[in-house]
PDB file of C-alpha atoms in Angstrom:
ATOM      1  CA  UNK A 251     -41.425  25.410  -7.042  1.00  0.00           C
ATOM      2  CA  UNK A 252     -41.979  22.190  -5.138  1.00  0.00           C
ATOM      3  CA  UNK A 253     -44.213  22.515  -2.100  1.00  0.00           C
ATOM      4  CA  UNK A 254     -43.775  20.491   1.069  1.00  0.00           C
ATOM      5  CA  UNK A 255     -46.192  20.765   3.948  1.00  0.00           C
ATOM      6  CA  UNK A 256     -45.680  19.606   7.485  1.00  0.00           C
ATOM      7  CA  UNK A 257     -48.547  19.021   9.884  1.00  0.00           C
ATOM      8  CA  UNK A 258     -49.163  17.710  13.424  1.00  0.00           C
ATOM      9  CA  UNK A 259     -48.057  20.991  14.965  1.00  0.00           C
ATOM     10  CA  UNK A 260     -50.477  20.699  17.858  1.00  0.00           C
ATOM     11  CA  UNK A 261     -48.455  17.646  18.894  1.00  0.00           C
ATOM     12  CA  UNK A 262     -45.107  18.956  17.643  1.00  0.00           C
ATOM     13  CA  UNK A 263     -42.228  18.395  20.043  1.00  0.00           C
ATOM     14  CA  UNK A 264     -38.472  18.687  19.691  1.00  0.00           C
ATOM     15  CA  UNK A 265     -38.229  15.079  18.464  1.00  0.00           C
ATOM     16  CA  UNK A 266     -40.612  15.665  15.559  1.00  0.00           C
ATOM     17  CA  UNK A 267     -38.807  18.908  14.764  1.00  0.00           C
ATOM     18  CA  UNK A 268     -35.547  16.941  14.609  1.00  0.00           C
ATOM     19  CA  UNK A 269     -37.151  14.389  12.286  1.00  0.00           C
ATOM     20  CA  UNK A 270     -38.306  17.172   9.971  1.00  0.00           C
ATOM     21  CA  UNK A 271     -34.819  18.707   9.873  1.00  0.00           C
ATOM     22  CA  UNK A 272     -33.182  15.351   9.150  1.00  0.00           C
ATOM     23  CA  UNK A 273     -35.671  14.596   6.356  1.00  0.00           C
ATOM     24  CA  UNK A 274     -34.987  18.002   4.793  1.00  0.00           C
ATOM     25  CA  UNK A 275     -31.249  17.355   4.771  1.00  0.00           C
ATOM     26  CA  UNK A 276     -31.782  14.011   3.038  1.00  0.00           C
ATOM     27  CA  UNK A 277     -34.206  15.583   0.558  1.00  0.00           C
ATOM     28  CA  UNK A 278     -31.797  18.373  -0.383  1.00  0.00           C
ATOM     29  CA  UNK A 279     -28.960  15.902  -0.908  1.00  0.00           C
ATOM     30  CA  UNK A 280     -31.051  13.570  -3.077  1.00  0.00           C
ATOM     31  CA  UNK A 281     -32.703  16.296  -5.144  1.00  0.00           C
ATOM     32  CA  UNK A 282     -29.551  18.404  -5.657  1.00  0.00           C
ATOM     33  CA  UNK A 283     -31.518  21.439  -4.513  1.00  0.00           C
ATOM     34  CA  UNK A 284     -29.263  24.068  -3.003  1.00  0.00           C
ATOM     35  CA  UNK A 285     -31.710  25.836  -0.730  1.00  0.00           C
ATOM     36  CA  UNK A 286     -35.022  25.334   1.000  1.00  0.00           C
ATOM     37  CA  UNK A 287     -37.493  28.140   1.654  1.00  0.00           C
ATOM     38  CA  UNK A 288     -39.214  27.783   5.038  1.00  0.00           C
ATOM     39  CA  UNK A 289     -42.579  29.377   5.825  1.00  0.00           C
ATOM     40  CA  UNK A 290     -44.034  28.852   9.291  1.00  0.00           C
ATOM     41  CA  UNK A 291     -46.749  30.117  11.581  1.00  0.00           C
ATOM     42  CA  UNK A 292     -45.972  32.405  14.519  1.00  0.00           C
ATOM     43  CA  UNK A 293     -46.793  29.736  17.117  1.00  0.00           C
ATOM     44  CA  UNK A 294     -43.875  28.805  19.449  1.00  0.00           C
ATOM     45  CA  UNK A 295     -43.687  25.153  18.353  1.00  0.00           C
ATOM     46  CA  UNK A 296     -43.627  26.154  14.682  1.00  0.00           C
ATOM     47  CA  UNK A 297     -40.910  28.740  15.318  1.00  0.00           C
ATOM     48  CA  UNK A 298     -38.692  26.157  17.046  1.00  0.00           C
ATOM     49  CA  UNK A 299     -39.091  23.642  14.221  1.00  0.00           C
ATOM     50  CA  UNK A 300     -38.558  26.302  11.545  1.00  0.00           C
ATOM     51  CA  UNK A 301     -35.257  27.439  13.071  1.00  0.00           C
ATOM     52  CA  UNK A 302     -33.903  23.868  12.978  1.00  0.00           C
ATOM     53  CA  UNK A 303     -35.066  23.310   9.403  1.00  0.00           C
ATOM     54  CA  UNK A 304     -33.781  26.686   8.159  1.00  0.00           C
ATOM     55  CA  UNK A 305     -30.319  25.861   9.502  1.00  0.00           C
ATOM     56  CA  UNK A 306     -30.358  22.718   7.377  1.00  0.00           C
ATOM     57  CA  UNK A 307     -31.837  24.375   4.309  1.00  0.00           C
ATOM     58  CA  UNK A 308     -29.285  27.153   4.127  1.00  0.00           C
ATOM     59  CA  UNK A 309     -31.818  29.944   4.521  1.00  0.00           C
ATOM     60  CA  UNK A 310     -33.919  31.840   7.024  1.00  0.00           C
ATOM     61  CA  UNK A 311     -37.446  31.001   8.117  1.00  0.00           C
ATOM     62  CA  UNK A 312     -40.271  33.438   7.393  1.00  0.00           C
ATOM     63  CA  UNK A 313     -43.112  33.521   9.913  1.00  0.00           C
ATOM     64  CA  UNK A 314     -46.618  34.517   8.840  1.00  0.00           C
ATOM     65  CA  UNK A 315     -49.635  34.893  11.111  1.00  0.00           C
ATOM     66  CA  UNK A 316     -51.792  33.752   8.199  1.00  0.00           C
ATOM     67  CA  UNK A 317     -50.511  30.234   8.879  1.00  0.00           C
ATOM     68  CA  UNK A 318     -51.771  30.256  12.477  1.00  0.00           C
ATOM     69  CA  UNK A 319     -54.543  27.813  13.505  1.00  0.00           C
ATOM     70  CA  UNK A 320     -58.130  28.272  12.368  1.00  0.00           C
ATOM     71  CA  UNK A 321     -60.100  30.122  15.062  1.00  0.00           C
ATOM     72  CA  UNK A 322     -62.939  27.737  15.925  1.00  0.00           C
ATOM     73  CA  UNK A 323     -64.549  30.159  18.379  1.00  0.00           C
ATOM     74  CA  UNK A 324     -66.303  28.367  21.232  1.00  0.00           C
ATOM     75  CA  UNK A 325     -66.068  24.986  19.476  1.00  0.00           C
ATOM     76  CA  UNK A 326     -63.534  22.775  21.248  1.00  0.00           C
ATOM     77  CA  UNK A 327     -63.511  19.627  19.096  1.00  0.00           C
ATOM     78  CA  UNK A 328     -60.327  19.182  17.054  1.00  0.00           C
ATOM     79  CA  UNK A 329     -60.285  19.154  13.260  1.00  0.00           C
ATOM     80  CA  UNK A 330     -59.457  15.434  13.330  1.00  0.00           C
ATOM     81  CA  UNK A 331     -62.753  14.637  15.065  1.00  0.00           C
ATOM     82  CA  UNK A 332     -64.968  17.326  13.552  1.00  0.00           C
ATOM     83  CA  UNK A 333     -67.749  15.673  11.555  1.00  0.00           C
ATOM     84  CA  UNK A 334     -69.837  18.838  11.301  1.00  0.00           C
ATOM     85  CA  UNK A 335     -70.597  20.058   7.782  1.00  0.00           C
ATOM     86  CA  UNK A 336     -70.079  23.814   7.420  1.00  0.00           C
ATOM     87  CA  UNK A 337     -70.550  26.124   4.471  1.00  0.00           C
ATOM     88  CA  UNK A 338     -67.503  27.943   3.093  1.00  0.00           C
ATOM     89  CA  UNK A 339     -68.628  31.319   4.448  1.00  0.00           C
ATOM     90  CA  UNK A 340     -70.157  30.091   7.718  1.00  0.00           C
ATOM     91  CA  UNK A 341     -68.321  31.235  10.844  1.00  0.00           C
ATOM     92  CA  UNK A 342     -67.763  29.136  13.954  1.00  0.00           C
ATOM     93  CA  UNK A 343     -69.926  30.212  16.888  1.00  0.00           C
ATOM     94  CA  UNK A 344     -68.437  32.451  19.551  1.00  0.00           C
ATOM     95  CA  UNK A 345     -66.505  34.808  17.279  1.00  0.00           C
ATOM     96  CA  UNK A 346     -64.672  32.183  15.250  1.00  0.00           C
ATOM     97  CA  UNK A 347     -63.518  32.298  11.649  1.00  0.00           C
ATOM     98  CA  UNK A 348     -65.049  30.875   8.505  1.00  0.00           C
ATOM     99  CA  UNK A 349     -63.129  28.868   5.938  1.00  0.00           C
ATOM    100  CA  UNK A 350     -63.417  31.924   3.688  1.00  0.00           C
ATOM    101  CA  UNK A 351     -61.630  33.993   6.363  1.00  0.00           C
ATOM    102  CA  UNK A 352     -58.869  31.398   6.515  1.00  0.00           C
ATOM    103  CA  UNK A 353     -58.402  31.369   2.746  1.00  0.00           C
ATOM    104  CA  UNK A 354     -58.181  35.182   2.646  1.00  0.00           C
ATOM    105  CA  UNK A 355     -55.420  35.316   5.244  1.00  0.00           C
ATOM    106  CA  UNK A 356     -53.516  32.569   3.420  1.00  0.00           C
ATOM    107  CA  UNK A 357     -53.284  34.599   0.194  1.00  0.00           C
ATOM    108  CA  UNK A 358     -49.901  36.237   1.048  1.00  0.00           C
ATOM    109  CA  UNK A 359     -48.497  32.788   1.848  1.00  0.00           C
ATOM    110  CA  UNK A 360     -49.731  31.440  -1.488  1.00  0.00           C
ATOM    111  CA  UNK A 361     -48.084  34.338  -3.313  1.00  0.00           C
ATOM    112  CA  UNK A 362     -44.777  33.576  -1.555  1.00  0.00           C
ATOM    113  CA  UNK A 363     -44.994  29.887  -2.451  1.00  0.00           C
ATOM    114  CA  UNK A 364     -45.845  30.456  -6.097  1.00  0.00           C
ATOM    115  CA  UNK A 365     -43.127  33.103  -6.525  1.00  0.00           C
ATOM    116  CA  UNK A 366     -40.356  31.030  -4.943  1.00  0.00           C
ATOM    117  CA  UNK A 367     -37.666  29.526  -7.160  1.00  0.00           C
ATOM    118  CA  UNK A 368     -36.642  27.164  -4.349  1.00  0.00           C
ATOM    119  CA  UNK A 369     -38.597  24.279  -2.803  1.00  0.00           C
ATOM    120  CA  UNK A 370     -40.891  25.526  -0.043  1.00  0.00           C
ATOM    121  CA  UNK A 371     -41.516  23.876   3.309  1.00  0.00           C
ATOM    122  CA  UNK A 372     -44.626  25.087   5.125  1.00  0.00           C
ATOM    123  CA  UNK A 373     -44.800  24.397   8.856  1.00  0.00           C
ATOM    124  CA  UNK A 374     -48.324  25.049  10.054  1.00  0.00           C
ATOM    125  CA  UNK A 375     -51.460  23.591  11.632  1.00  0.00           C
ATOM    126  CA  UNK A 376     -54.371  21.451  10.483  1.00  0.00           C
ATOM    127  CA  UNK A 377     -56.614  24.175   9.047  1.00  0.00           C
ATOM    128  CA  UNK A 378     -54.038  26.160   7.049  1.00  0.00           C
ATOM    129  CA  UNK A 379     -52.342  23.007   5.753  1.00  0.00           C
ATOM    130  CA  UNK A 380     -55.599  21.474   4.573  1.00  0.00           C
ATOM    131  CA  UNK A 381     -56.648  24.720   2.918  1.00  0.00           C
ATOM    132  CA  UNK A 382     -53.311  24.993   1.081  1.00  0.00           C
ATOM    133  CA  UNK A 383     -53.514  21.355   0.002  1.00  0.00           C
ATOM    134  CA  UNK A 384     -57.051  21.934  -1.278  1.00  0.00           C
ATOM    135  CA  UNK A 385     -55.888  24.948  -3.299  1.00  0.00           C
ATOM    136  CA  UNK A 386     -53.070  23.119  -5.073  1.00  0.00           C
ATOM    137  CA  UNK A 387     -55.050  19.928  -5.690  1.00  0.00           C
ATOM    138  CA  UNK A 388     -58.208  21.747  -6.787  1.00  0.00           C
ATOM    139  CA  UNK A 389     -60.342  20.409  -3.912  1.00  0.00           C
ATOM    140  CA  UNK A 390     -63.351  21.955  -2.191  1.00  0.00           C
ATOM    141  CA  UNK A 391     -61.926  23.658   0.906  1.00  0.00           C
ATOM    142  CA  UNK A 392     -65.033  23.170   3.059  1.00  0.00           C
ATOM    143  CA  UNK A 393     -65.098  19.438   2.315  1.00  0.00           C
ATOM    144  CA  UNK A 394     -61.455  18.962   3.320  1.00  0.00           C
ATOM    145  CA  UNK A 395     -61.732  20.628   6.739  1.00  0.00           C
ATOM    146  CA  UNK A 396     -63.694  17.983   8.662  1.00  0.00           C
ATOM    147  CA  UNK A 397     -62.679  14.555   9.907  1.00  0.00           C
ATOM    148  CA  UNK A 398     -59.931  13.241   7.573  1.00  0.00           C
ATOM    149  CA  UNK A 399     -61.080  10.764   4.939  1.00  0.00           C
ATOM    150  CA  UNK A 400     -58.257  10.643   2.357  1.00  0.00           C
ATOM    151  CA  UNK A 401     -54.640   9.569   2.842  1.00  0.00           C
ATOM    152  CA  UNK A 402     -53.506  13.152   2.321  1.00  0.00           C
ATOM    153  CA  UNK A 403     -55.917  14.516   4.924  1.00  0.00           C
ATOM    154  CA  UNK A 404     -54.941  11.810   7.418  1.00  0.00           C
ATOM    155  CA  UNK A 405     -51.279  12.683   6.876  1.00  0.00           C
ATOM    156  CA  UNK A 406     -52.116  16.244   7.949  1.00  0.00           C
ATOM    157  CA  UNK A 407     -53.913  15.130  11.112  1.00  0.00           C
ATOM    158  CA  UNK A 408     -52.728  16.296  14.532  1.00  0.00           C
ATOM    159  CA  UNK A 409     -51.708  12.792  15.524  1.00  0.00           C
ATOM    160  CA  UNK A 410     -49.650  12.186  12.366  1.00  0.00           C
ATOM    161  CA  UNK A 411     -45.924  12.749  11.873  1.00  0.00           C
ATOM    162  CA  UNK A 412     -45.887  13.247   8.128  1.00  0.00           C
ATOM    163  CA  UNK A 413     -44.696  15.522   5.382  1.00  0.00           C
ATOM    164  CA  UNK A 414     -47.062  15.942   2.447  1.00  0.00           C
ATOM    165  CA  UNK A 415     -45.057  16.689  -0.694  1.00  0.00           C
ATOM    166  CA  UNK A 416     -46.678  18.347  -3.703  1.00  0.00           C
ATOM    167  CA  UNK A 417     -44.722  18.445  -6.951  1.00  0.00           C
ATOM    168  CA  UNK A 418     -45.881  20.306 -10.083  1.00  0.00           C
ATOM    169  CA  UNK A 419     -46.779  18.284 -13.157  1.00  0.00           C
ATOM    170  CA  UNK A 420     -47.355  19.250 -16.771  1.00  0.00           C
ATOM    171  CA  UNK A 421     -50.565  21.202 -17.458  1.00  0.00           C
ATOM    172  CA  UNK A 422     -50.682  22.727 -13.992  1.00  0.00           C
ATOM    173  CA  UNK A 423     -51.632  19.679 -11.927  1.00  0.00           C
ATOM    174  CA  UNK A 424     -49.806  18.465  -8.821  1.00  0.00           C
ATOM    175  CA  UNK A 425     -48.495  15.085  -7.680  1.00  0.00           C
ATOM    176  CA  UNK A 426     -49.026  14.282  -3.997  1.00  0.00           C
ATOM    177  CA  UNK A 427     -46.588  12.095  -2.062  1.00  0.00           C
ATOM    178  CA  UNK A 428     -46.733  11.328   1.649  1.00  0.00           C
ATOM    179  CA  UNK A 429     -43.616  10.848   3.784  1.00  0.00           C
ATOM    180  CA  UNK A 430     -44.342   9.166   7.132  1.00  0.00           C
ATOM    181  CA  UNK A 431     -41.690  10.138   9.684  1.00  0.00           C
ATOM    182  CA  UNK A 432     -43.189   8.242  12.624  1.00  0.00           C
ATOM    183  CA  UNK A 433     -40.671   5.382  12.373  1.00  0.00           C
ATOM    184  CA  UNK A 434     -37.697   7.679  11.787  1.00  0.00           C
ATOM    185  CA  UNK A 435     -35.311   8.033  14.698  1.00  0.00           C
ATOM    186  CA  UNK A 436     -34.982  11.595  15.917  1.00  0.00           C
ATOM    187  CA  UNK A 437     -31.582  13.180  16.458  1.00  0.00           C
ATOM    188  CA  UNK A 438     -30.666  14.577  19.873  1.00  0.00           C
ATOM    189  CA  UNK A 439     -31.831  18.158  20.370  1.00  0.00           C
ATOM    190  CA  UNK A 440     -29.160  20.610  19.222  1.00  0.00           C
ATOM    191  CA  UNK A 441     -27.702  18.188  16.673  1.00  0.00           C
ATOM    192  CA  UNK A 442     -30.297  18.787  13.929  1.00  0.00           C
ATOM    193  CA  UNK A 443     -28.018  20.740  11.624  1.00  0.00           C
ATOM    194  CA  UNK A 444     -25.085  18.383  12.113  1.00  0.00           C
ATOM    195  CA  UNK A 445     -27.149  15.267  11.403  1.00  0.00           C
ATOM    196  CA  UNK A 446     -28.732  16.818   8.349  1.00  0.00           C
ATOM    197  CA  UNK A 447     -25.347  17.972   7.068  1.00  0.00           C
ATOM    198  CA  UNK A 448     -24.075  14.409   7.339  1.00  0.00           C
ATOM    199  CA  UNK A 449     -27.129  13.184   5.435  1.00  0.00           C
ATOM    200  CA  UNK A 450     -26.370  15.683   2.662  1.00  0.00           C
ATOM    201  CA  UNK A 451     -22.756  14.608   2.288  1.00  0.00           C
ATOM    202  CA  UNK A 452     -23.073  10.828   2.622  1.00  0.00           C
TER     203      UNK A 452
END
């Protein structure tokens, strides 16, 4: 299945959620896909966005705690500004997680994505999104979790309003495409499904 990942959830508001829903309606119309599978974290902002997107995609959102933010313990710097180099199994001080812990709790989500016959939209936070991107693109997880250096990592930054699309290629590789929604006009709250439906039929 195609995989689409949305980031910037720490800054997610109703306007960005509306932009995501509108983009999904346009995507479904252009791709002739009938349904969209939505996986989201259990955080309130992710739940709100997932409900709007699921209404557009003709399905129901599934919420998984494995997609919740990486526990950085007593460390308060955000992933966007974190230039510290950490080993894969090293835990953050103050009872935090390691990247290995994060990968383990993402395994059920990966199984859902790989088993889905429909395109999958994942609505989550910096850490889980970067770890999932690293898995599909064959990247070193620990090296992708610090300050963003590639276009894909920057698209998954807290301050970004982007969708990172991963499409399967022959021989098991994946094609990455970035959709910047920052310039897209949001629909009024409550009109997400109607606007997306219009995008699908126009």
